[in-house]
JSON list of C-alpha atoms in Angstrom, two decimals:
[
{"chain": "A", "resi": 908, "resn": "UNK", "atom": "CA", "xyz": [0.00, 0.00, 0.00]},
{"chain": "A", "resi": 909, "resn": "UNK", "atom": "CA", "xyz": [2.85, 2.08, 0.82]},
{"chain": "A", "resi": 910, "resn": "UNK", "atom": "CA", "xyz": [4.46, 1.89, -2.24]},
{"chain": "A", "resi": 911, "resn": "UNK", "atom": "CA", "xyz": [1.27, 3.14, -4.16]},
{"chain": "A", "resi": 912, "resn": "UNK", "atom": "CA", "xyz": [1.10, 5.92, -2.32]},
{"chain": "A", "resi": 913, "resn": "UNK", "atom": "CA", "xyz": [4.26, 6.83, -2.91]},
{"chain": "A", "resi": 914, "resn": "UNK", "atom": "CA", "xyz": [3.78, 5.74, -6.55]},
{"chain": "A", "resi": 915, "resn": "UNK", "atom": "CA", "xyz": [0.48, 8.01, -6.82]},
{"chain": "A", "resi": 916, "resn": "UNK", "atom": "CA", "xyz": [2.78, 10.92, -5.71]},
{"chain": "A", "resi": 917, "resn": "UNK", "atom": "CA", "xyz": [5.47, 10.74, -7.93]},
{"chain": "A", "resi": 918, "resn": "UNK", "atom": "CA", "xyz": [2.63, 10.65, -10.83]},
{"chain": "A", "resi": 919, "resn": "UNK", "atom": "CA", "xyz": [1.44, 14.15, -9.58]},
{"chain": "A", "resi": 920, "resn": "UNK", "atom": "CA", "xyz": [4.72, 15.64, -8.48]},
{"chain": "A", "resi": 921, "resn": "UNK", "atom": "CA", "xyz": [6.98, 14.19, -11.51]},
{"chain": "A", "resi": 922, "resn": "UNK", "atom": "CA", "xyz": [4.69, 13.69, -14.13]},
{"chain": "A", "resi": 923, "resn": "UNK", "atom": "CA", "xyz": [6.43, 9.77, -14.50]},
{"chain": "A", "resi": 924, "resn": "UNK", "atom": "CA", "xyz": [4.87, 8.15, -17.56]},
{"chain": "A", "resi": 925, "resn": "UNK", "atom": "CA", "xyz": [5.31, 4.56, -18.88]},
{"chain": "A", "resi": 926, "resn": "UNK", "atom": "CA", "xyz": [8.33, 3.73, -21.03]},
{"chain": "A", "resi": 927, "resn": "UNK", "atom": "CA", "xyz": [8.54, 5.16, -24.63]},
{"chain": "A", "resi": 928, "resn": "UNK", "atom": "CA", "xyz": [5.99, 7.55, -24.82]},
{"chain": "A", "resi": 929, "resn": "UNK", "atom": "CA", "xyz": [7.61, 11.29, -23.83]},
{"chain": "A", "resi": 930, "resn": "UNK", "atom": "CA", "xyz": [5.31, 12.61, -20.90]},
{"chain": "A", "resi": 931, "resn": "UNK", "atom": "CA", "xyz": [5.09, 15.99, -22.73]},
{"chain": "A", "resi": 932, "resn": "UNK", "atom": "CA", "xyz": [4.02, 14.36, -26.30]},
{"chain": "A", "resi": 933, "resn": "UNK", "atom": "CA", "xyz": [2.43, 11.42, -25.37]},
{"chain": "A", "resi": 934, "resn": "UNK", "atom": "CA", "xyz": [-0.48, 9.66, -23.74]},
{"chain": "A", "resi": 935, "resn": "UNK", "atom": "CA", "xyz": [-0.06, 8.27, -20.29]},
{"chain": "A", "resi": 936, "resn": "UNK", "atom": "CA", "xyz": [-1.28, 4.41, -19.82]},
{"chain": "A", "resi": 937, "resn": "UNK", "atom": "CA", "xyz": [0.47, 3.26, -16.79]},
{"chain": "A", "resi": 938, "resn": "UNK", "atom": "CA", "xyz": [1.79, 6.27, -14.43]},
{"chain": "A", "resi": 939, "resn": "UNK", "atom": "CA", "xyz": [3.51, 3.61, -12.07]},
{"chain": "A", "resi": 940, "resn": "UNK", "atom": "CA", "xyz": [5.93, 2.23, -14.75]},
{"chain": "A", "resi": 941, "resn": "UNK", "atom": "CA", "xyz": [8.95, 4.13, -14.88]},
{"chain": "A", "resi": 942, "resn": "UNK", "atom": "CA", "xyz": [11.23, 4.60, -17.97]},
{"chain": "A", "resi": 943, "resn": "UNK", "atom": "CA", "xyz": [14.62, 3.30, -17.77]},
{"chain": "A", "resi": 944, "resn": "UNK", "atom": "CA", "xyz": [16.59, 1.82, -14.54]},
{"chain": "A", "resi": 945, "resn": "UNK", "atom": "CA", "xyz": [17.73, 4.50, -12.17]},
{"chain": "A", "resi": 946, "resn": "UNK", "atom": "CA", "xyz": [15.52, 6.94, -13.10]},
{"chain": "A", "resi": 947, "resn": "UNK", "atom": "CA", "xyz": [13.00, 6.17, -10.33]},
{"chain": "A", "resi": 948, "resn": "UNK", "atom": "CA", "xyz": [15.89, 7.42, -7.70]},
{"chain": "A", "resi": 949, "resn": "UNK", "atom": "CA", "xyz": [16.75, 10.29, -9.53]},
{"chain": "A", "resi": 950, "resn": "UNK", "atom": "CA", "xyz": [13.05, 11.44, -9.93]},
{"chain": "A", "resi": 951, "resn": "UNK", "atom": "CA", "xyz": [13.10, 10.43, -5.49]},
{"chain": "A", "resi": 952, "resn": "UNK", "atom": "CA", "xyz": [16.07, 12.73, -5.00]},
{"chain": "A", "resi": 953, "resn": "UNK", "atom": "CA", "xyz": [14.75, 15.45, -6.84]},
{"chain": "A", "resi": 954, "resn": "UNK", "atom": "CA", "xyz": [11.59, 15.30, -5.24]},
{"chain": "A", "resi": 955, "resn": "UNK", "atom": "CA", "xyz": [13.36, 15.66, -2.07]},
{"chain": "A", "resi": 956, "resn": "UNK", "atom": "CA", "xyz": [16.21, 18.13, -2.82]},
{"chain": "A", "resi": 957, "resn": "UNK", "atom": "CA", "xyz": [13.15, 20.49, -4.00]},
{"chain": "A", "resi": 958, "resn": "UNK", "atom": "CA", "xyz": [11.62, 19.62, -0.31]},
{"chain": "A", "resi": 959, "resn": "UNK", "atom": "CA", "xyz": [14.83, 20.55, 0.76]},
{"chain": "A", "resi": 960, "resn": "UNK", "atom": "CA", "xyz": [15.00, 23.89, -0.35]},
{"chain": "A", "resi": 961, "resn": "UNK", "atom": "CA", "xyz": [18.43, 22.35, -2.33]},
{"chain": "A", "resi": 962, "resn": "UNK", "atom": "CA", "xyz": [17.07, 22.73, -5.68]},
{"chain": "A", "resi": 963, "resn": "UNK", "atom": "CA", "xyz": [14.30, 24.83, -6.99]},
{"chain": "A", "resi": 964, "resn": "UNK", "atom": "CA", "xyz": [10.93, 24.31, -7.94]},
{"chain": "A", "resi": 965, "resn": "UNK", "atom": "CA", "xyz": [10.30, 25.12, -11.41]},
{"chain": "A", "resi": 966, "resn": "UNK", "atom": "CA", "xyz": [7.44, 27.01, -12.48]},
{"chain": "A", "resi": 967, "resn": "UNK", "atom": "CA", "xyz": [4.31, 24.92, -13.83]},
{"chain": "A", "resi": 968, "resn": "UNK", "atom": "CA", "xyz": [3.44, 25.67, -17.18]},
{"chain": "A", "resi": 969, "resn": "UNK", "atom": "CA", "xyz": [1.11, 23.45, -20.26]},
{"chain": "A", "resi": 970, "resn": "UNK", "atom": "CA", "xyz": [2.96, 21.01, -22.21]},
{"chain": "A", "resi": 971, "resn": "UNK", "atom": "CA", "xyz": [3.87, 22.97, -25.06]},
{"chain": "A", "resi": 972, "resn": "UNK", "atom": "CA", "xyz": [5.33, 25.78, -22.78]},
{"chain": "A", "resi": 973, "resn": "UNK", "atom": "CA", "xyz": [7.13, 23.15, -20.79]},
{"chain": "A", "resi": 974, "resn": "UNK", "atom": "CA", "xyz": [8.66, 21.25, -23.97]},
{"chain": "A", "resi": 975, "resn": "UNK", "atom": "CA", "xyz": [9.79, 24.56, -25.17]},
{"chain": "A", "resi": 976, "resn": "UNK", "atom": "CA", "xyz": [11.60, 25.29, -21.83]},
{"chain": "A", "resi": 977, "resn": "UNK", "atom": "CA", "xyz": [13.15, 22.29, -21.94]},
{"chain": "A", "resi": 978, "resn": "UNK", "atom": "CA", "xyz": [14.68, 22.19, -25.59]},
{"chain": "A", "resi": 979, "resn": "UNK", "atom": "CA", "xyz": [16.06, 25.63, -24.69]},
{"chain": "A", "resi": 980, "resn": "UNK", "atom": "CA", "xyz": [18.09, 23.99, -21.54]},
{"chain": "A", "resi": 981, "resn": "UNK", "atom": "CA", "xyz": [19.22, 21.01, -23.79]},
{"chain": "A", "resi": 982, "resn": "UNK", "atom": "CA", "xyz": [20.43, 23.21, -26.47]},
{"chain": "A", "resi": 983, "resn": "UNK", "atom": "CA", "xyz": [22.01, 25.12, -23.64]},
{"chain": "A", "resi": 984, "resn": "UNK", "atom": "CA", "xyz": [23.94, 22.05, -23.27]},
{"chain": "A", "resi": 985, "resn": "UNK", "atom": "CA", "xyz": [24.16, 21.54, -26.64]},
{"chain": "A", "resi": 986, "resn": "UNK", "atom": "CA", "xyz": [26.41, 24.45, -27.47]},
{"chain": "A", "resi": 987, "resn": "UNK", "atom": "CA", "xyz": [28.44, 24.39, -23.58]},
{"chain": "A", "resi": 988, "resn": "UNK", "atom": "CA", "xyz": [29.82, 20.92, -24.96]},
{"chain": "A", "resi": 989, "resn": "UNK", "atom": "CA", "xyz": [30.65, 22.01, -28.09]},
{"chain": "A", "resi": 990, "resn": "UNK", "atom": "CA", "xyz": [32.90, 24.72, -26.61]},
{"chain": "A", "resi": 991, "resn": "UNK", "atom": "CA", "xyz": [34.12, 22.05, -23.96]},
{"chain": "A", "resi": 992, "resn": "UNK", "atom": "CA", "xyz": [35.23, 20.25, -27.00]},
{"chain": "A", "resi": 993, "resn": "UNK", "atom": "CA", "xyz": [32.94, 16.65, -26.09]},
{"chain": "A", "resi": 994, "resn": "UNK", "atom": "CA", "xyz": [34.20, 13.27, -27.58]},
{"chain": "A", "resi": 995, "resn": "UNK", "atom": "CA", "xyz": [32.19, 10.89, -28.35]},
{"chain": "A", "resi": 996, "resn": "UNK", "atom": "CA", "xyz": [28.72, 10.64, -27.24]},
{"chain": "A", "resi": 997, "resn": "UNK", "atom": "CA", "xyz": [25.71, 10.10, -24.86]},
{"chain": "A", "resi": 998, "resn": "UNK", "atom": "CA", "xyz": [22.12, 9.64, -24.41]},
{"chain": "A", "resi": 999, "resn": "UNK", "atom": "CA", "xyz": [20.37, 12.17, -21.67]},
{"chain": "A", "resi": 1000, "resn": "UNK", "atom": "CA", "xyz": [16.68, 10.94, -20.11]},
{"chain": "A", "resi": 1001, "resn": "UNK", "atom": "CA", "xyz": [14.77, 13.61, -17.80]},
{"chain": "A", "resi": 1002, "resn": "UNK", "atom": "CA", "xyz": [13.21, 11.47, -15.91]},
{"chain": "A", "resi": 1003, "resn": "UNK", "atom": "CA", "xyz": [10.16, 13.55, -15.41]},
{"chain": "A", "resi": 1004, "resn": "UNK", "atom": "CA", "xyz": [9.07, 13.63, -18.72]},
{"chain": "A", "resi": 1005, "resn": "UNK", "atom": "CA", "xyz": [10.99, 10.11, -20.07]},
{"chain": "A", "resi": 1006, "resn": "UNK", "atom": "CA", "xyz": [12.39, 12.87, -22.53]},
{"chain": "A", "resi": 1007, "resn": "UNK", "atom": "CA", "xyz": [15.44, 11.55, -24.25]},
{"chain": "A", "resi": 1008, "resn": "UNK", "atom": "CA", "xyz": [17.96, 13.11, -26.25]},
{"chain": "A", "resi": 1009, "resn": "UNK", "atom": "CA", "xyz": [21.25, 12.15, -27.98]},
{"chain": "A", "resi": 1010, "resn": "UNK", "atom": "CA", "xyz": [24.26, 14.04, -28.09]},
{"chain": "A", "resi": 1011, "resn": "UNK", "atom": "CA", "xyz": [27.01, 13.27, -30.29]},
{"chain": "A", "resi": 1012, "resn": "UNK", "atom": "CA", "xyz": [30.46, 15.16, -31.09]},
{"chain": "A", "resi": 1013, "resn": "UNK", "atom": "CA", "xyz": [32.28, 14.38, -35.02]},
{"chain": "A", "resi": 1014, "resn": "UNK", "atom": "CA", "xyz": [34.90, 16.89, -35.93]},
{"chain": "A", "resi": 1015, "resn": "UNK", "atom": "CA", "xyz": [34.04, 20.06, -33.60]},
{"chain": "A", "resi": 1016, "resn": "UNK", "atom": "CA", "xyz": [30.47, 19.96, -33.80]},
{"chain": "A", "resi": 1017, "resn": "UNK", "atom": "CA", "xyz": [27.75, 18.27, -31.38]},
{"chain": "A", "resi": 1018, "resn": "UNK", "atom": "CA", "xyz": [24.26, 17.23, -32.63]},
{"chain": "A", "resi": 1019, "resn": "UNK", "atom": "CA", "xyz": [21.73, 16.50, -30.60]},
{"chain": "A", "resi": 1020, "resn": "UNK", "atom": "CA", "xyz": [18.56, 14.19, -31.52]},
{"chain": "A", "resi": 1021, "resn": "UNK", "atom": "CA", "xyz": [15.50, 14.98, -29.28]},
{"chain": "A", "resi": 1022, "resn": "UNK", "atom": "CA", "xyz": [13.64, 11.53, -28.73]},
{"chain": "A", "resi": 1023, "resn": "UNK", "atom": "CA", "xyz": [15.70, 9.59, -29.89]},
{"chain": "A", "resi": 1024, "resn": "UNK", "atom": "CA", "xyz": [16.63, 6.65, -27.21]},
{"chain": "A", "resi": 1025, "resn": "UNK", "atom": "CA", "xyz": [19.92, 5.39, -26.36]},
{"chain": "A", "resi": 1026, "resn": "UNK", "atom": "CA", "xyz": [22.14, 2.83, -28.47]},
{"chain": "A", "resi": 1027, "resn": "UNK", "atom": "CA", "xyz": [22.89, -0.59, -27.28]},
{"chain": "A", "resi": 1028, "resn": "UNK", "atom": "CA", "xyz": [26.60, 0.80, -26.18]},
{"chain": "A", "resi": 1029, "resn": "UNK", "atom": "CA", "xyz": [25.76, 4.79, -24.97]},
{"chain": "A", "resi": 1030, "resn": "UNK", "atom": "CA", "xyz": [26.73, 5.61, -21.53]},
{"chain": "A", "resi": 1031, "resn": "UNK", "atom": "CA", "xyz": [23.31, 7.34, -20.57]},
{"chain": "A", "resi": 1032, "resn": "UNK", "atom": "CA", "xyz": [22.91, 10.04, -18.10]},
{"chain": "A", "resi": 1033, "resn": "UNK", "atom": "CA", "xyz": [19.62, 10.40, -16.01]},
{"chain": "A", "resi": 1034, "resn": "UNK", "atom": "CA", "xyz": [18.52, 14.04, -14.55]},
{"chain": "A", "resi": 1035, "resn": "UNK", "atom": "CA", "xyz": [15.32, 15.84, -14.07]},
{"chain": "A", "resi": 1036, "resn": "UNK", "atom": "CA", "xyz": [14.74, 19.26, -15.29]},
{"chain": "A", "resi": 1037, "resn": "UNK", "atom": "CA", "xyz": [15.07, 21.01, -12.16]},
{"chain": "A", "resi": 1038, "resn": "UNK", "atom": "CA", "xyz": [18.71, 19.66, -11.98]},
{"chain": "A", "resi": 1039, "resn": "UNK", "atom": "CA", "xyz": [19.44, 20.59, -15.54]},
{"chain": "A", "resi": 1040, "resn": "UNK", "atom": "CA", "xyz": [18.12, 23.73, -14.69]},
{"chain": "A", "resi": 1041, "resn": "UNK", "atom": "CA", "xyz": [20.16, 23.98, -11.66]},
{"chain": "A", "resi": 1042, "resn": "UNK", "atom": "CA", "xyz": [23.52, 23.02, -13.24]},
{"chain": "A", "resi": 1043, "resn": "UNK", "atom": "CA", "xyz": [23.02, 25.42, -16.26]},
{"chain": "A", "resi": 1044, "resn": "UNK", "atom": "CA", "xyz": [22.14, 28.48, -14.20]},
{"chain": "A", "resi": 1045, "resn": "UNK", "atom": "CA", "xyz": [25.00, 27.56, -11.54]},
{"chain": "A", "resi": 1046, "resn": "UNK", "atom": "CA", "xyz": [23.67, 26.79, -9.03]},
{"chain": "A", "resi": 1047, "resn": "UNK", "atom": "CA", "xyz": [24.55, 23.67, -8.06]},
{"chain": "A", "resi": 1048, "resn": "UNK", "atom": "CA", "xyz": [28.06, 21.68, -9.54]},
{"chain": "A", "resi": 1049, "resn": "UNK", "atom": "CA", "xyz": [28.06, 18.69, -11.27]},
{"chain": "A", "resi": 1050, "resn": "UNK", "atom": "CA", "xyz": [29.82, 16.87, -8.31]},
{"chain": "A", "resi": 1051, "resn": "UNK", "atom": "CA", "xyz": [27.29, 18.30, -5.68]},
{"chain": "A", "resi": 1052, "resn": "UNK", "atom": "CA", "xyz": [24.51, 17.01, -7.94]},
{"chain": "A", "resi": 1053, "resn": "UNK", "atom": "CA", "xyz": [25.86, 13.44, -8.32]},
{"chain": "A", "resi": 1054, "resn": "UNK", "atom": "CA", "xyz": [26.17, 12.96, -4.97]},
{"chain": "A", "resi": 1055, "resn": "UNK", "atom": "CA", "xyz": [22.86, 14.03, -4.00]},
{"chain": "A", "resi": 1056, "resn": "UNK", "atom": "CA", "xyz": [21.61, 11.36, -6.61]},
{"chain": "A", "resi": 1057, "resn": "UNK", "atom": "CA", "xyz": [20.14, 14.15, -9.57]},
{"chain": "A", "resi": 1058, "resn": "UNK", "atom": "CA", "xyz": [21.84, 12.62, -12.26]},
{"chain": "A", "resi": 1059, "resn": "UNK", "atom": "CA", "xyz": [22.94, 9.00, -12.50]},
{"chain": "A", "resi": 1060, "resn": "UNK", "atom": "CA", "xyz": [25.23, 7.27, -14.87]},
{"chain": "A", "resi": 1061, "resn": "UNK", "atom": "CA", "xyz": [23.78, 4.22, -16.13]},
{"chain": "A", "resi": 1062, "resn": "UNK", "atom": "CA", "xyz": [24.46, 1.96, -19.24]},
{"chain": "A", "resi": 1063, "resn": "UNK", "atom": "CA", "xyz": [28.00, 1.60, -20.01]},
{"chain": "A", "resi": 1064, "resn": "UNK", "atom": "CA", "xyz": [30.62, 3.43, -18.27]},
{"chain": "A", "resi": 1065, "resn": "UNK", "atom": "CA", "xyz": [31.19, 6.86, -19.81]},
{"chain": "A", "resi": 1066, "resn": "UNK", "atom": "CA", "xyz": [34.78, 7.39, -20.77]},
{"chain": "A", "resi": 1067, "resn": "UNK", "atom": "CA", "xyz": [36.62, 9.91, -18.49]},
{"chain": "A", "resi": 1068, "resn": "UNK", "atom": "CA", "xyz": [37.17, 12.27, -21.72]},
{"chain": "A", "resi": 1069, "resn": "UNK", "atom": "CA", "xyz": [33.38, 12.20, -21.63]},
{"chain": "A", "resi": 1070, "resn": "UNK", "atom": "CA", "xyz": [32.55, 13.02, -18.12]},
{"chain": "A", "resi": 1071, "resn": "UNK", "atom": "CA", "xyz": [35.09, 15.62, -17.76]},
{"chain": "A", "resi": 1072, "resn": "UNK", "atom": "CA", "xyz": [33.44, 17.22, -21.34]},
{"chain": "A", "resi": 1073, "resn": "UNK", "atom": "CA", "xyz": [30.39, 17.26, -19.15]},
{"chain": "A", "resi": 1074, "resn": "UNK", "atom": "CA", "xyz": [31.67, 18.63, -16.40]},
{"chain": "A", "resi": 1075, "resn": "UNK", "atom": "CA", "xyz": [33.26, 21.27, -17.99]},
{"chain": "A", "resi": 1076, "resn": "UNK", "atom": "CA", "xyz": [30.04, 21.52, -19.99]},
{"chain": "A", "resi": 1077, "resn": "UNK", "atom": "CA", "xyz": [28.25, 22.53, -16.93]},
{"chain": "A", "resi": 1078, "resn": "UNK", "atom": "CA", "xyz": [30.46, 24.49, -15.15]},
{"chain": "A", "resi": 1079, "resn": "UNK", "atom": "CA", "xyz": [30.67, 26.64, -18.25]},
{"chain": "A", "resi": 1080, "resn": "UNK", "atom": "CA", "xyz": [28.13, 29.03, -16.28]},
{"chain": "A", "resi": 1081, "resn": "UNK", "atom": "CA", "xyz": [29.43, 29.36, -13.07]}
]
């Protein structure tokens, strides 16, 4: 019983939708199946960290204002790992909205792919959008944010040259 409570909260606090539909584009079945492994702690630690008064609640707006919002911060990140010269490649999942996007690096250019899901060999990196949010405006560092659980490396290990790109990606602001 416990665990649908707690299941019934994180449908009305995170918006979690079932796996492969994006919460912001598509139809919700099942609001107590979560998207990808991991991403049911991250979408826990942000819910407390916002309790917390560590991170900030974000503003509630429709879907289309909220999908907007959000392709601004991932082009944000877009172009800050371009500059911190990224190699290789990733797949990012806001939990919150089982969002993904892929971000790749050839020559000195990154692309990023808006739902498209990760490859059988990306490391993938799991956040919410008040953590994005967060890191971008500078308000909280990359290391603070992985140890308080708001984004999670999952899949295969990322390559060091990849998590420092992201790191200096996101400290870009501060």
């Amino acid at each position: 019983m416990r665990k649908s409570v707690l299941a019934a909260a994180l449908v009305a606090v995170l918006g979690i939708a079932p796996a492969g539909a994006c919460g912001l584009h598509g139809a919700v079945d099942n609001p107590f199946t979560t998207r990808y492994p991991g991403s049911l702690g991250v979408a826990l630690d942000t819910r407390q960290a916002v309790v917390n008064g560590q991170l900030a609640a974000l503003p509630e707006v429709d879907a289309a204002a909220a999908s907007q919002r959000l392709e601004e911060r991932l082009e944000q990140l877009r172009a800050r790992l371009e500059k911190a010269d990224l190699r290789g490649g990733f797949a990012l999942l806001v939990v919150e909205f089982g969002h993904w996007a892929r971000f790749a690096a050839s020559a000195n250019r990154v692309r990023i792919v808006t739902h498209a899901t990760p490859m059988i060999d990306d490391p993938v990196l799991l956040t919410s959008e008040p953590a994005l949010a967060a890191l971008l405006d500078g308000h909280l560092t990359a290391a603070a944010a992985e140890r308080a659980g708001l984004v999670r490396w999952t899949g295969n290990a990322p390559p060091a040259a990849l998590g420092q790109s992201l790191l200096t990606a996101l400290a870009a602001g501060v």
